[in-house]
Tab-separated table of C-alpha atoms in Angstrom:
chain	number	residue	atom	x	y	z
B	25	UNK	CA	142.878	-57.383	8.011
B	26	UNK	CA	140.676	-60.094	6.999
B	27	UNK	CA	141.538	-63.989	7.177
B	28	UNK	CA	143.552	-65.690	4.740
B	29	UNK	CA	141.326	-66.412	1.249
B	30	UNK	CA	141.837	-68.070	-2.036
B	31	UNK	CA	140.364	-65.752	-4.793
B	32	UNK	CA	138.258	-67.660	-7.202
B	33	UNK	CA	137.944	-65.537	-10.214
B	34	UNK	CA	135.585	-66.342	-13.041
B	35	UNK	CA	133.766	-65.541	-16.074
B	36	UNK	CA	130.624	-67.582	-17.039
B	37	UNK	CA	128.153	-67.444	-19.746
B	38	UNK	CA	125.719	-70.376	-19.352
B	39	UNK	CA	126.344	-71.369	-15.791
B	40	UNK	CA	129.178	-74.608	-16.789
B	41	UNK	CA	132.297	-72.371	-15.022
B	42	UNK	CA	130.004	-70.906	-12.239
B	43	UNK	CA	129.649	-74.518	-10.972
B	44	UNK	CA	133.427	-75.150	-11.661
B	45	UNK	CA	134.180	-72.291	-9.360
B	46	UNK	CA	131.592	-73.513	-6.601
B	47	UNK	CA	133.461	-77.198	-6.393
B	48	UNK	CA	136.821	-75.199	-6.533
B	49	UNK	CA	135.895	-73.108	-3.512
B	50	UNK	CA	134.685	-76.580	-2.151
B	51	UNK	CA	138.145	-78.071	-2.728
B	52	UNK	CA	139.822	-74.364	-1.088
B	53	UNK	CA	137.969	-74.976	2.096
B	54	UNK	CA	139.006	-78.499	2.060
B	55	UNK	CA	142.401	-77.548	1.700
B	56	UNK	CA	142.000	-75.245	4.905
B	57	UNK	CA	141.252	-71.647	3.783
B	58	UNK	CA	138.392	-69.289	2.843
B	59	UNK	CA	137.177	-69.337	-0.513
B	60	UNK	CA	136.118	-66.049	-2.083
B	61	UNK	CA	134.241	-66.077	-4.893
B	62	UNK	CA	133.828	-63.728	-7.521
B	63	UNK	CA	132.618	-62.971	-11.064
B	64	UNK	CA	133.912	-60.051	-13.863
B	65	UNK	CA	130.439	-58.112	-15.831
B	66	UNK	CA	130.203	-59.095	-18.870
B	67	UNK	CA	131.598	-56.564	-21.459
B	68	UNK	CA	129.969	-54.674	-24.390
B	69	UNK	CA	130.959	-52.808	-28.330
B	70	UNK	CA	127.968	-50.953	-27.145
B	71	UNK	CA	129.957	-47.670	-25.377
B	72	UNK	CA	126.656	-46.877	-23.508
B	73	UNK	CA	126.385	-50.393	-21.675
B	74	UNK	CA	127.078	-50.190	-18.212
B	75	UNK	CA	126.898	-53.329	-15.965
B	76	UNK	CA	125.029	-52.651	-12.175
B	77	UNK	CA	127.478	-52.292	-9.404
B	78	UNK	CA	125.807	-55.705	-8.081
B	79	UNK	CA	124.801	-58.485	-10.244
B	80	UNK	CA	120.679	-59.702	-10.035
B	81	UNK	CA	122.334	-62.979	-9.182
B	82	UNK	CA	125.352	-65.142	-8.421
B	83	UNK	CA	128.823	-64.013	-7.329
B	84	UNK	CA	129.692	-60.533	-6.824
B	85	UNK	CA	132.168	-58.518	-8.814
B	86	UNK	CA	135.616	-58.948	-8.434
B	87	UNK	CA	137.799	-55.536	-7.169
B	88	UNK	CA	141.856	-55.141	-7.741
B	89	UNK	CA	141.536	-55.477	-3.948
B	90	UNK	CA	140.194	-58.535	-3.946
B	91	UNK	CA	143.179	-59.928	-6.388
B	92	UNK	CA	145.510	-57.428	-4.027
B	93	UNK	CA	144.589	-58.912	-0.576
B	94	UNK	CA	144.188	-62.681	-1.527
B	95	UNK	CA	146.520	-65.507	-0.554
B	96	UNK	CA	146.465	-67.511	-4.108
B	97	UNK	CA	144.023	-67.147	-7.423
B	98	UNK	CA	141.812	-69.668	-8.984
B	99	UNK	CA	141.007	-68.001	-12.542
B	100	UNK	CA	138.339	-69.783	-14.424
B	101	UNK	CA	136.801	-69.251	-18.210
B	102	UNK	CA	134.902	-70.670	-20.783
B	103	UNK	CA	137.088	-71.487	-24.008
B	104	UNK	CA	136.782	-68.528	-26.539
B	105	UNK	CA	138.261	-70.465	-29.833
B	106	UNK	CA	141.137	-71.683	-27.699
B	107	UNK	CA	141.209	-68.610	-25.537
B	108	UNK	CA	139.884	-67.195	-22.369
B	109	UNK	CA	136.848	-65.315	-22.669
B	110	UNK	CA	137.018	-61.174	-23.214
B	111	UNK	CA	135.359	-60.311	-20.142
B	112	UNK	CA	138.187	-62.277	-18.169
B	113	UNK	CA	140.782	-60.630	-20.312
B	114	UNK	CA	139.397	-57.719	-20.311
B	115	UNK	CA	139.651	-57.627	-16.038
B	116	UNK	CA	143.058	-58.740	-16.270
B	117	UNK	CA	143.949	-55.936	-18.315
B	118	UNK	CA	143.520	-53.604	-15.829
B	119	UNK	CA	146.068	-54.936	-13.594
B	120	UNK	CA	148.679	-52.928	-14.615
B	121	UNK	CA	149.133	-51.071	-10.622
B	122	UNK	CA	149.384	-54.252	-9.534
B	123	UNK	CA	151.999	-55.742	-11.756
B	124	UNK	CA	153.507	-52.203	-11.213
B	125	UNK	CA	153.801	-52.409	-7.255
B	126	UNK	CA	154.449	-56.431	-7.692
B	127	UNK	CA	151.355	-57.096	-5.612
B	128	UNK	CA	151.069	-60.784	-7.078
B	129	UNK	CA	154.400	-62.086	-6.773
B	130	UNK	CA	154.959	-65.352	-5.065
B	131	UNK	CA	151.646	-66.687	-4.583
B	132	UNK	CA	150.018	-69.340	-5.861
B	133	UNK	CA	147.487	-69.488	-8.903
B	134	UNK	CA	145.723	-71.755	-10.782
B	135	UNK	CA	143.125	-72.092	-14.003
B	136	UNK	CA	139.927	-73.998	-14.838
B	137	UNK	CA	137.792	-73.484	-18.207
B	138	UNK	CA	134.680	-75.191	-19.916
B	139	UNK	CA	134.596	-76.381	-23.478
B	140	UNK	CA	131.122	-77.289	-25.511
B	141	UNK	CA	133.182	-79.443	-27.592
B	142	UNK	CA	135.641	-82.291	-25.682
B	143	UNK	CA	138.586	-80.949	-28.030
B	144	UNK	CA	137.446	-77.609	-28.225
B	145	UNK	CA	140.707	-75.969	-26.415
B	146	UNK	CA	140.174	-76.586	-22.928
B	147	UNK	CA	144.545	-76.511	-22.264
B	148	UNK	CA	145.149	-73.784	-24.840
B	149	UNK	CA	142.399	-71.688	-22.962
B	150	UNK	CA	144.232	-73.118	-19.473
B	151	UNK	CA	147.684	-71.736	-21.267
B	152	UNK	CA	146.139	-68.171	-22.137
B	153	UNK	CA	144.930	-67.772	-18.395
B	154	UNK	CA	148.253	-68.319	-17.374
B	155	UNK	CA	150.299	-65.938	-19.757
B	156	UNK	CA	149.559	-62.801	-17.328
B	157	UNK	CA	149.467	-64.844	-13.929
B	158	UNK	CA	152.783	-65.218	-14.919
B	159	UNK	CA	153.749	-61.911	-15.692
B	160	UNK	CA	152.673	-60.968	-12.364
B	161	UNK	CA	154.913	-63.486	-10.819
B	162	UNK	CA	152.660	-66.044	-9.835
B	163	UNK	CA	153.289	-69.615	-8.940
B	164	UNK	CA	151.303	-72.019	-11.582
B	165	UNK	CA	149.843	-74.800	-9.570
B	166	UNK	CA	148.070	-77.600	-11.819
B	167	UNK	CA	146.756	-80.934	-11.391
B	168	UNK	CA	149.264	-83.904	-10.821
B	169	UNK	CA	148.626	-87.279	-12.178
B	170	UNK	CA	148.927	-88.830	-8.400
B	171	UNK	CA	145.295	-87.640	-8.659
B	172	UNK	CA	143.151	-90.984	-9.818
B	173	UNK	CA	140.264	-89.059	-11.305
B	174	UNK	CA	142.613	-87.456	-14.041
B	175	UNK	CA	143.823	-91.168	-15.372
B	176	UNK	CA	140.243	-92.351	-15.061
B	177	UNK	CA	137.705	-89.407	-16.517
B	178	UNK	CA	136.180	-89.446	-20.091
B	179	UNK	CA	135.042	-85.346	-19.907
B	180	UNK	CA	137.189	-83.079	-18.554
B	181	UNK	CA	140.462	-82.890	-16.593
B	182	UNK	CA	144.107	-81.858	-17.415
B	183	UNK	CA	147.655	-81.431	-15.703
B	184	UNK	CA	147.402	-77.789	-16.458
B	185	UNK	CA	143.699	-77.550	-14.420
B	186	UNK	CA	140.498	-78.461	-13.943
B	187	UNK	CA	138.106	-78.861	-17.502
B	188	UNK	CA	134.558	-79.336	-18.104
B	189	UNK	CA	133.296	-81.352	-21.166
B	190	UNK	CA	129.669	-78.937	-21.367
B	191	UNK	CA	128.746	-80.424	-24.678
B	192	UNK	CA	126.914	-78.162	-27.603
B	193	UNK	CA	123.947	-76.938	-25.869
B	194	UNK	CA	125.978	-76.252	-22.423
B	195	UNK	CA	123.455	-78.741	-20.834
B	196	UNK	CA	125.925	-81.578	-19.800
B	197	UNK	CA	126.516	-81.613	-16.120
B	198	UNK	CA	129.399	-81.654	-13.903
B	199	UNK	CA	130.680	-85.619	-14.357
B	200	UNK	CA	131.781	-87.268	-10.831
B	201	UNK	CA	135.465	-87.106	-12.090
B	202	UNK	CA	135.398	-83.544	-12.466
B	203	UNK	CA	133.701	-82.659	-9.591
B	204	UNK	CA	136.593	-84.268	-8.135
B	205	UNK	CA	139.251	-82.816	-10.054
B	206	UNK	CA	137.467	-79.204	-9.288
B	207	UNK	CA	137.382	-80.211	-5.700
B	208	UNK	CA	141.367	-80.852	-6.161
B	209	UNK	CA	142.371	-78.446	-7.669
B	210	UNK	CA	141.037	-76.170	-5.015
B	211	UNK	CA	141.984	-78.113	-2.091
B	212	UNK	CA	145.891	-78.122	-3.863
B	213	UNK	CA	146.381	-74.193	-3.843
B	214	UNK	CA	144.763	-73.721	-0.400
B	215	UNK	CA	147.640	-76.281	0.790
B	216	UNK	CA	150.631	-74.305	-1.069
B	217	UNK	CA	149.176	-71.136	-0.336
B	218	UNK	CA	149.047	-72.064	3.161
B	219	UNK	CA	152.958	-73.248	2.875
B	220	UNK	CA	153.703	-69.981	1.462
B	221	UNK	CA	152.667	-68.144	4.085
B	222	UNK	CA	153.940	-69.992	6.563
């Protein structure tokens, strides 16, 4: 059996919610546990496209054992019109045998997301990501406002998770307040998830 891990599940398009998910697993090992991190393929109308078992770069592809075996779940998107992304959703929705067998209930989860516009949905995407984390009977963890960074930042950052302000062209850095609130975020579910287990 391996050691205790935080899951941190993401989908990313232009590289915004890849970084998000590298301060998160900063934060997790902060907070005292293993960070795994992992990616879903992208998905295609084309019924022909098949994504490579390993992708040419970045995190590797998430498994339902990965989800099955972790200790709490970071899920992170960029905002789809107010939603999560369909590659994310798409993942999710083949979590049926675990919902079935109750393999998620009780532990901790959380959700980040990246907007190109500063009102462009961030906590309506947040809300979507956590529509099935409940339904498997996970624990929503956000962001409390005892955390200075969320009073103080001008890009991203809400109670419901950690945000990124990308702007238009996706070329807008990670802002110090972010980083921060990414670095929280994770460092707040390792804690509860270690609690829970204990």
């Amino acid at each position: 059996m391996s050691a205790p891990y935080i899951l941190v599940l993401y989908y990313s398009r232009h590289g915004a919610t890849a970084e998000m998910a590298r301060q998160i697993a900063r934060g997790v090992e902060q907070g005292g546990l293993e960070a795994r991190v992992r990616t879903v393929p992208a998905i295609s109308t084309e019924c022909e496209a098949v994504a490579p078992d390993i992708p040419a770069e970045g995190a590797l592809y998430a498994t339902l054992d990965d989800l099955k075996d972790c200790s709490g779940l970071v899920l992170g998107s960029p905002t789809r019109f107010g939603n999560m992304a369909a590659p994310l959703k798409y993942f999710l929705d083949g979590t049926s045998s675990l919902w079935l067998t109750g393999g998620l209930v009780g532990k901790p989860a959380a959700v980040f997301t990246s907007t190109a516009s500063l009102h462009g949905g961030q906590e309506t995407t947040q809300l979507s990501m956590m529509l099935p984390l409940l339904h498997h009977g996970m624990i929503i963890t956000g962001i409390p406002y005892s955390e200075p960074a969320l009073l103080e930042t001008r890009g991203g950052g809400t109670p419901y998770g950690a945000s990124h302000f990308a702007t238009a062209d996706g070329k807008r850095s990670l802002d110090e307040h972010e980083i921060t609130l990414c670095r929280a975020l994770g460092k707040r579910l390792a804690e509860v998830a270690r609690k829970l287990e204990s």
